[in-house]
Amino acid sequence: MSAEESVGAVAPRRPRIVVLISGSGTNLQALLDACRDGELTADIVAVGADRTDAAGLHRAATSGVPTFVVPPADFTGRQAWDEALASQIALFEPTWVVSAGFMRILGAAVLSAFPNRIINTHPALLPSFPGAHAVSDALSYGVKVTGCTVHLIDQGVDTGPVLAQRSLRIEPEDDEHTLHERIKEVERELLVEVVDQLCRHTVHVVGREVKLT
Ligand code: GRF
């Protein structure tokens, strides 16, 4: 991206959020709780998943939020899946799309339908350790500090402009599970804060820089 792009991020009243998940959905739960408690002035209008057994779908249902599932196996190829996912998301007219543990790479149809309006949360300090094994990769490398990153999604894998990061120390006794759980505690807080900021501002993306006004 070279030219300035202003994103129509601010709906007059309550921004609409679609959350995409693949797993347990604790980040989703943090967003649901923040909306319920008034910490986040937005509505989670739908939760989408790539698998019917994503536990986070129950969290959405419990909160009365509509859900949809678009499993790649139901489609002839990646492009057809991506187009179907874009259509499903679009039905809910989101202001923001939040990928919160959605373990698929979004394709051109989704990205072009919601330019600079999709964010992702990643359990490492990007650009270190992108991809699906960020926590074990950080442990294997032997870094002493890791964390989480909330970023805009672009065409790459975990390469979009960074919105916010938070760090934490790796303890000698950490294994992948304990470390990921500690990261997720920080990640949930950060995600709610970032979504709140995005919902309350207009977002300008200039190259890798993101400005909120
Ligand atoms: C998070 O750490 C996210 O960054 C990663 O998967 C985890 C999802 O956790 N991609 P949950 O499903 O929100 O509990």
mmCIF file of C-alpha atoms and ligand atoms in Angstrom:
data_model
loop_
_atom_site.group_PDB
_atom_site.id
_atom_site.type_symbol
_atom_site.label_atom_id
_atom_site.label_comp_id
_atom_site.label_asym_id
_atom_site.label_seq_id
_atom_site.Cartn_x
_atom_site.Cartn_y
_atom_site.Cartn_z
ATOM 1 C CA MET A 1 0.000 0.000 0.000
ATOM 2 C CA SER A 2 1.523 3.330 -0.947
ATOM 3 C CA ALA A 3 -1.330 5.815 -1.127
ATOM 4 C CA GLU A 4 -3.251 6.909 1.884
ATOM 5 C CA GLU A 5 -6.446 5.034 2.366
ATOM 6 C CA SER A 6 -9.103 6.248 4.748
ATOM 7 C CA VAL A 7 -11.150 3.434 6.087
ATOM 8 C CA GLY A 8 -14.811 4.064 6.741
ATOM 9 C CA ALA A 9 -14.398 2.472 10.096
ATOM 10 C CA VAL A 10 -16.824 4.423 12.181
ATOM 11 C CA ALA A 11 -20.480 3.705 11.845
ATOM 12 C CA PRO A 12 -22.583 6.560 13.201
ATOM 13 C CA ARG A 13 -23.557 4.579 16.259
ATOM 14 C CA ARG A 14 -22.524 1.054 16.997
ATOM 15 C CA PRO A 15 -19.902 -0.634 14.861
ATOM 16 C CA ARG A 16 -20.749 -4.143 13.698
ATOM 17 C CA ILE A 17 -18.190 -6.895 14.214
ATOM 18 C CA VAL A 18 -17.953 -10.331 12.646
ATOM 19 C CA VAL A 19 -15.536 -12.626 14.481
ATOM 20 C CA LEU A 20 -13.899 -15.605 12.763
ATOM 21 C CA ILE A 21 -12.726 -18.543 14.865
ATOM 22 C CA SER A 22 -11.454 -22.111 14.526
ATOM 23 C CA GLY A 23 -11.038 -23.222 18.111
ATOM 24 C CA SER A 24 -11.905 -22.596 21.723
ATOM 25 C CA GLY A 25 -12.805 -18.951 21.200
ATOM 26 C CA THR A 26 -11.493 -17.404 24.400
ATOM 27 C CA ASN A 27 -10.568 -14.257 22.482
ATOM 28 C CA LEU A 28 -14.110 -14.217 21.103
ATOM 29 C CA GLN A 29 -15.396 -14.584 24.656
ATOM 30 C CA ALA A 30 -13.371 -11.565 25.752
ATOM 31 C CA LEU A 31 -15.001 -9.518 22.983
ATOM 32 C CA LEU A 32 -18.475 -10.822 23.854
ATOM 33 C CA ASP A 33 -17.937 -9.985 27.534
ATOM 34 C CA ALA A 34 -16.605 -6.532 26.716
ATOM 35 C CA CYS A 35 -19.686 -5.780 24.598
ATOM 36 C CA ARG A 36 -21.979 -7.073 27.325
ATOM 37 C CA ASP A 37 -20.218 -5.029 30.001
ATOM 38 C CA GLY A 38 -20.157 -1.847 27.927
ATOM 39 C CA GLU A 39 -16.358 -1.790 27.676
ATOM 40 C CA LEU A 40 -16.721 -2.129 23.946
ATOM 41 C CA THR A 41 -19.357 -0.021 22.261
ATOM 42 C CA ALA A 42 -20.004 -2.345 19.367
ATOM 43 C CA ASP A 43 -22.159 -5.302 18.430
ATOM 44 C CA ILE A 44 -20.825 -8.706 17.587
ATOM 45 C CA VAL A 45 -23.276 -9.449 14.813
ATOM 46 C CA ALA A 46 -22.014 -12.898 13.789
ATOM 47 C CA VAL A 47 -19.362 -15.513 14.472
ATOM 48 C CA GLY A 48 -18.004 -17.567 11.605
ATOM 49 C CA ALA A 49 -15.911 -20.726 11.677
ATOM 50 C CA ASP A 50 -14.235 -23.086 9.243
ATOM 51 C CA ARG A 51 -15.290 -26.158 11.250
ATOM 52 C CA THR A 52 -18.522 -27.225 12.864
ATOM 53 C CA ASP A 53 -16.754 -28.462 16.007
ATOM 54 C CA ALA A 54 -15.131 -25.120 16.868
ATOM 55 C CA ALA A 55 -15.968 -24.795 20.559
ATOM 56 C CA GLY A 56 -16.259 -21.042 20.233
ATOM 57 C CA LEU A 57 -19.483 -21.500 18.257
ATOM 58 C CA HIS A 58 -21.174 -22.468 21.530
ATOM 59 C CA ARG A 59 -19.920 -19.306 23.139
ATOM 60 C CA ALA A 60 -21.575 -17.297 20.373
ATOM 61 C CA ALA A 61 -24.817 -19.259 20.625
ATOM 62 C CA THR A 62 -24.869 -18.786 24.401
ATOM 63 C CA SER A 63 -24.645 -15.044 23.855
ATOM 64 C CA GLY A 64 -27.388 -15.137 21.249
ATOM 65 C CA VAL A 65 -25.035 -14.274 18.393
ATOM 66 C CA PRO A 66 -25.757 -15.850 14.971
ATOM 67 C CA THR A 67 -23.145 -18.265 13.671
ATOM 68 C CA PHE A 68 -22.105 -19.640 10.307
ATOM 69 C CA VAL A 69 -19.658 -22.338 9.265
ATOM 70 C CA VAL A 70 -17.859 -22.447 5.927
ATOM 71 C CA PRO A 71 -15.762 -25.650 5.846
ATOM 72 C CA PRO A 72 -13.174 -25.765 3.051
ATOM 73 C CA ALA A 73 -14.022 -29.430 2.400
ATOM 74 C CA ASP A 74 -17.449 -28.361 1.103
ATOM 75 C CA PHE A 75 -15.857 -26.526 -1.836
ATOM 76 C CA THR A 76 -14.069 -27.515 -5.001
ATOM 77 C CA GLY A 77 -11.075 -25.328 -4.243
ATOM 78 C CA ARG A 78 -9.630 -22.524 -2.198
ATOM 79 C CA GLN A 79 -11.069 -19.766 -4.348
ATOM 80 C CA ALA A 80 -14.626 -21.105 -4.133
ATOM 81 C CA TRP A 81 -14.258 -21.432 -0.368
ATOM 82 C CA ASP A 82 -12.911 -17.909 -0.054
ATOM 83 C CA GLU A 83 -15.753 -16.484 -2.156
ATOM 84 C CA ALA A 84 -18.341 -18.308 -0.048
ATOM 85 C CA LEU A 85 -16.719 -17.014 3.122
ATOM 86 C CA ALA A 86 -16.718 -13.456 1.758
ATOM 87 C CA SER A 87 -20.431 -13.745 0.941
ATOM 88 C CA GLN A 88 -21.297 -15.087 4.380
ATOM 89 C CA ILE A 89 -19.392 -12.334 6.139
ATOM 90 C CA ALA A 90 -20.911 -9.671 3.881
ATOM 91 C CA LEU A 91 -24.443 -10.726 4.843
ATOM 92 C CA PHE A 92 -23.784 -9.224 8.270
ATOM 93 C CA GLU A 93 -22.459 -5.895 6.925
ATOM 94 C CA PRO A 94 -19.536 -5.698 9.319
ATOM 95 C CA THR A 95 -17.628 -2.570 10.148
ATOM 96 C CA TRP A 96 -14.749 -4.789 11.283
ATOM 97 C CA VAL A 97 -13.899 -8.435 10.793
ATOM 98 C CA VAL A 98 -11.830 -9.948 13.597
ATOM 99 C CA SER A 99 -9.864 -13.113 12.993
ATOM 100 C CA ALA A 100 -9.483 -14.466 16.527
ATOM 101 C CA GLY A 101 -7.850 -17.843 16.248
ATOM 102 C CA PHE A 102 -9.153 -18.474 12.722
ATOM 103 C CA MET A 103 -6.557 -20.909 11.410
ATOM 104 C CA ARG A 104 -6.983 -20.258 7.671
ATOM 105 C CA ILE A 105 -5.387 -17.802 5.321
ATOM 106 C CA LEU A 106 -7.961 -15.416 3.947
ATOM 107 C CA GLY A 107 -7.985 -15.109 0.161
ATOM 108 C CA ALA A 108 -8.519 -12.340 -2.336
ATOM 109 C CA ALA A 109 -12.326 -12.385 -2.206
ATOM 110 C CA VAL A 110 -12.445 -11.750 1.537
ATOM 111 C CA LEU A 111 -9.586 -9.255 1.512
ATOM 112 C CA SER A 112 -11.045 -7.207 -1.324
ATOM 113 C CA ALA A 113 -14.524 -7.197 0.209
ATOM 114 C CA PHE A 114 -13.206 -5.692 3.455
ATOM 115 C CA PRO A 115 -10.036 -3.751 2.617
ATOM 116 C CA ASN A 116 -8.106 -2.750 5.730
ATOM 117 C CA ARG A 117 -11.064 -3.780 7.823
ATOM 118 C CA ILE A 118 -9.883 -7.232 8.900
ATOM 119 C CA ILE A 119 -7.685 -7.658 11.923
ATOM 120 C CA ASN A 120 -5.905 -10.671 13.306
ATOM 121 C CA THR A 121 -4.457 -11.579 16.648
ATOM 122 C CA HIS A 122 -1.228 -13.562 16.633
ATOM 123 C CA PRO A 123 0.570 -15.195 19.602
ATOM 124 C CA ALA A 124 4.060 -13.807 18.953
ATOM 125 C CA LEU A 125 5.816 -10.504 18.447
ATOM 126 C CA LEU A 126 5.666 -10.181 14.678
ATOM 127 C CA PRO A 127 7.605 -10.180 12.448
ATOM 128 C CA SER A 128 9.139 -12.943 14.588
ATOM 129 C CA PHE A 129 7.444 -16.308 14.383
ATOM 130 C CA PRO A 130 4.627 -15.884 11.869
ATOM 131 C CA GLY A 131 2.459 -18.852 10.940
ATOM 132 C CA ALA A 132 0.500 -21.493 12.762
ATOM 133 C CA HIS A 133 3.203 -22.636 15.212
ATOM 134 C CA ALA A 134 4.249 -19.312 16.667
ATOM 135 C CA VAL A 135 4.399 -20.411 20.294
ATOM 136 C CA SER A 136 6.422 -23.590 19.738
ATOM 137 C CA ASP A 137 8.649 -21.780 17.242
ATOM 138 C CA ALA A 138 9.463 -19.113 19.843
ATOM 139 C CA LEU A 139 10.239 -21.773 22.460
ATOM 140 C CA SER A 140 12.388 -23.793 20.041
ATOM 141 C CA TYR A 141 14.335 -20.714 19.043
ATOM 142 C CA GLY A 142 15.074 -19.984 22.687
ATOM 143 C CA VAL A 143 13.911 -16.385 22.784
ATOM 144 C CA LYS A 144 13.447 -15.031 26.292
ATOM 145 C CA VAL A 145 10.661 -12.591 25.481
ATOM 146 C CA THR A 146 7.607 -13.159 23.352
ATOM 147 C CA GLY A 147 4.095 -11.784 23.266
ATOM 148 C CA CYS A 148 1.215 -11.082 20.960
ATOM 149 C CA THR A 149 0.448 -8.849 18.021
ATOM 150 C CA VAL A 150 -2.804 -7.447 16.735
ATOM 151 C CA HIS A 151 -2.463 -6.430 13.107
ATOM 152 C CA LEU A 152 -4.385 -5.627 9.961
ATOM 153 C CA ILE A 153 -4.558 -8.538 7.573
ATOM 154 C CA ASP A 154 -3.017 -8.167 4.146
ATOM 155 C CA GLN A 155 -2.203 -10.708 1.413
ATOM 156 C CA GLY A 156 0.693 -12.237 3.330
ATOM 157 C CA VAL A 157 0.816 -14.589 6.286
ATOM 158 C CA ASP A 158 0.886 -12.413 9.418
ATOM 159 C CA THR A 159 2.533 -9.560 7.502
ATOM 160 C CA GLY A 160 -0.037 -6.745 7.725
ATOM 161 C CA PRO A 161 0.526 -3.397 9.480
ATOM 162 C CA VAL A 162 0.890 -3.773 13.227
ATOM 163 C CA LEU A 163 -1.784 -2.162 15.385
ATOM 164 C CA ALA A 164 -0.493 -3.110 18.834
ATOM 165 C CA GLN A 165 1.832 -5.516 20.575
ATOM 166 C CA ARG A 166 2.404 -6.655 24.120
ATOM 167 C CA SER A 167 5.346 -8.614 25.429
ATOM 168 C CA LEU A 168 5.916 -11.136 28.177
ATOM 169 C CA ARG A 169 8.878 -13.058 29.543
ATOM 170 C CA ILE A 170 9.321 -16.724 28.796
ATOM 171 C CA GLU A 171 9.931 -18.590 32.052
ATOM 172 C CA PRO A 172 12.396 -21.493 32.181
ATOM 173 C CA GLU A 173 9.618 -23.919 33.113
ATOM 174 C CA ASP A 174 7.321 -22.864 30.256
ATOM 175 C CA ASP A 175 6.138 -25.458 27.769
ATOM 176 C CA GLU A 176 4.023 -24.714 24.728
ATOM 177 C CA HIS A 177 0.770 -25.053 26.623
ATOM 178 C CA THR A 178 1.656 -22.908 29.635
ATOM 179 C CA LEU A 179 3.274 -20.267 27.486
ATOM 180 C CA HIS A 180 0.337 -20.082 25.091
ATOM 181 C CA GLU A 181 -2.108 -19.773 27.989
ATOM 182 C CA ARG A 182 -0.089 -16.894 29.457
ATOM 183 C CA ILE A 183 0.100 -15.224 26.060
ATOM 184 C CA LYS A 184 -3.636 -15.605 25.617
ATOM 185 C CA GLU A 185 -4.312 -13.788 28.893
ATOM 186 C CA VAL A 186 -2.447 -10.780 27.550
ATOM 187 C CA GLU A 187 -3.809 -11.244 24.048
ATOM 188 C CA ARG A 188 -7.440 -11.104 25.123
ATOM 189 C CA GLU A 189 -6.929 -7.780 26.893
ATOM 190 C CA LEU A 190 -4.999 -6.332 23.992
ATOM 191 C CA LEU A 191 -7.562 -7.460 21.436
ATOM 192 C CA VAL A 192 -10.421 -5.810 23.323
ATOM 193 C CA GLU A 193 -8.413 -2.589 23.655
ATOM 194 C CA VAL A 194 -7.527 -2.491 19.975
ATOM 195 C CA VAL A 195 -11.044 -3.264 18.779
ATOM 196 C CA ASP A 196 -12.358 -0.558 21.086
ATOM 197 C CA GLN A 197 -9.898 1.964 19.615
ATOM 198 C CA LEU A 198 -10.771 0.984 16.058
ATOM 199 C CA CYS A 199 -14.462 1.298 16.774
ATOM 200 C CA ARG A 200 -14.058 4.794 18.196
ATOM 201 C CA HIS A 201 -11.836 6.271 15.509
ATOM 202 C CA THR A 202 -11.384 6.667 11.808
ATOM 203 C CA VAL A 203 -8.454 4.603 10.652
ATOM 204 C CA HIS A 204 -5.905 5.803 8.103
ATOM 205 C CA VAL A 205 -3.427 3.338 6.683
ATOM 206 C CA VAL A 206 -0.331 4.783 5.037
ATOM 207 C CA GLY A 207 2.096 2.058 4.092
ATOM 208 C CA ARG A 208 2.753 0.179 7.289
ATOM 209 C CA GLU A 209 1.644 3.048 9.451
ATOM 210 C CA VAL A 210 -1.828 3.092 10.968
ATOM 211 C CA LYS A 211 -3.162 6.369 12.316
ATOM 212 C CA LEU A 212 -6.333 6.823 14.294
ATOM 213 C CA THR A 213 -8.123 10.184 14.228
HETATM 214 C C1 GRF B 1 -4.776 -17.330 19.933
HETATM 215 O O1 GRF B 1 -3.574 -17.386 20.642
HETATM 216 C C2 GRF B 1 -4.569 -16.787 18.546
HETATM 217 O O2 GRF B 1 -3.613 -15.798 18.479
HETATM 218 C C3 GRF B 1 -4.085 -18.017 17.840
HETATM 219 O O3 GRF B 1 -4.914 -19.037 18.318
HETATM 220 C C4 GRF B 1 -5.314 -18.721 19.642
HETATM 221 C C5 GRF B 1 -6.813 -18.773 19.672
HETATM 222 O O4 GRF B 1 -7.280 -18.903 20.976
HETATM 223 N N1 GRF B 1 -4.083 -17.856 16.414
HETATM 224 P P1 GRF B 1 -8.835 -18.855 21.296
HETATM 225 O O5 GRF B 1 -9.538 -19.802 20.317
HETATM 226 O O6 GRF B 1 -9.301 -17.448 21.135
HETATM 227 O O7 GRF B 1 -8.948 -19.345 22.694
#
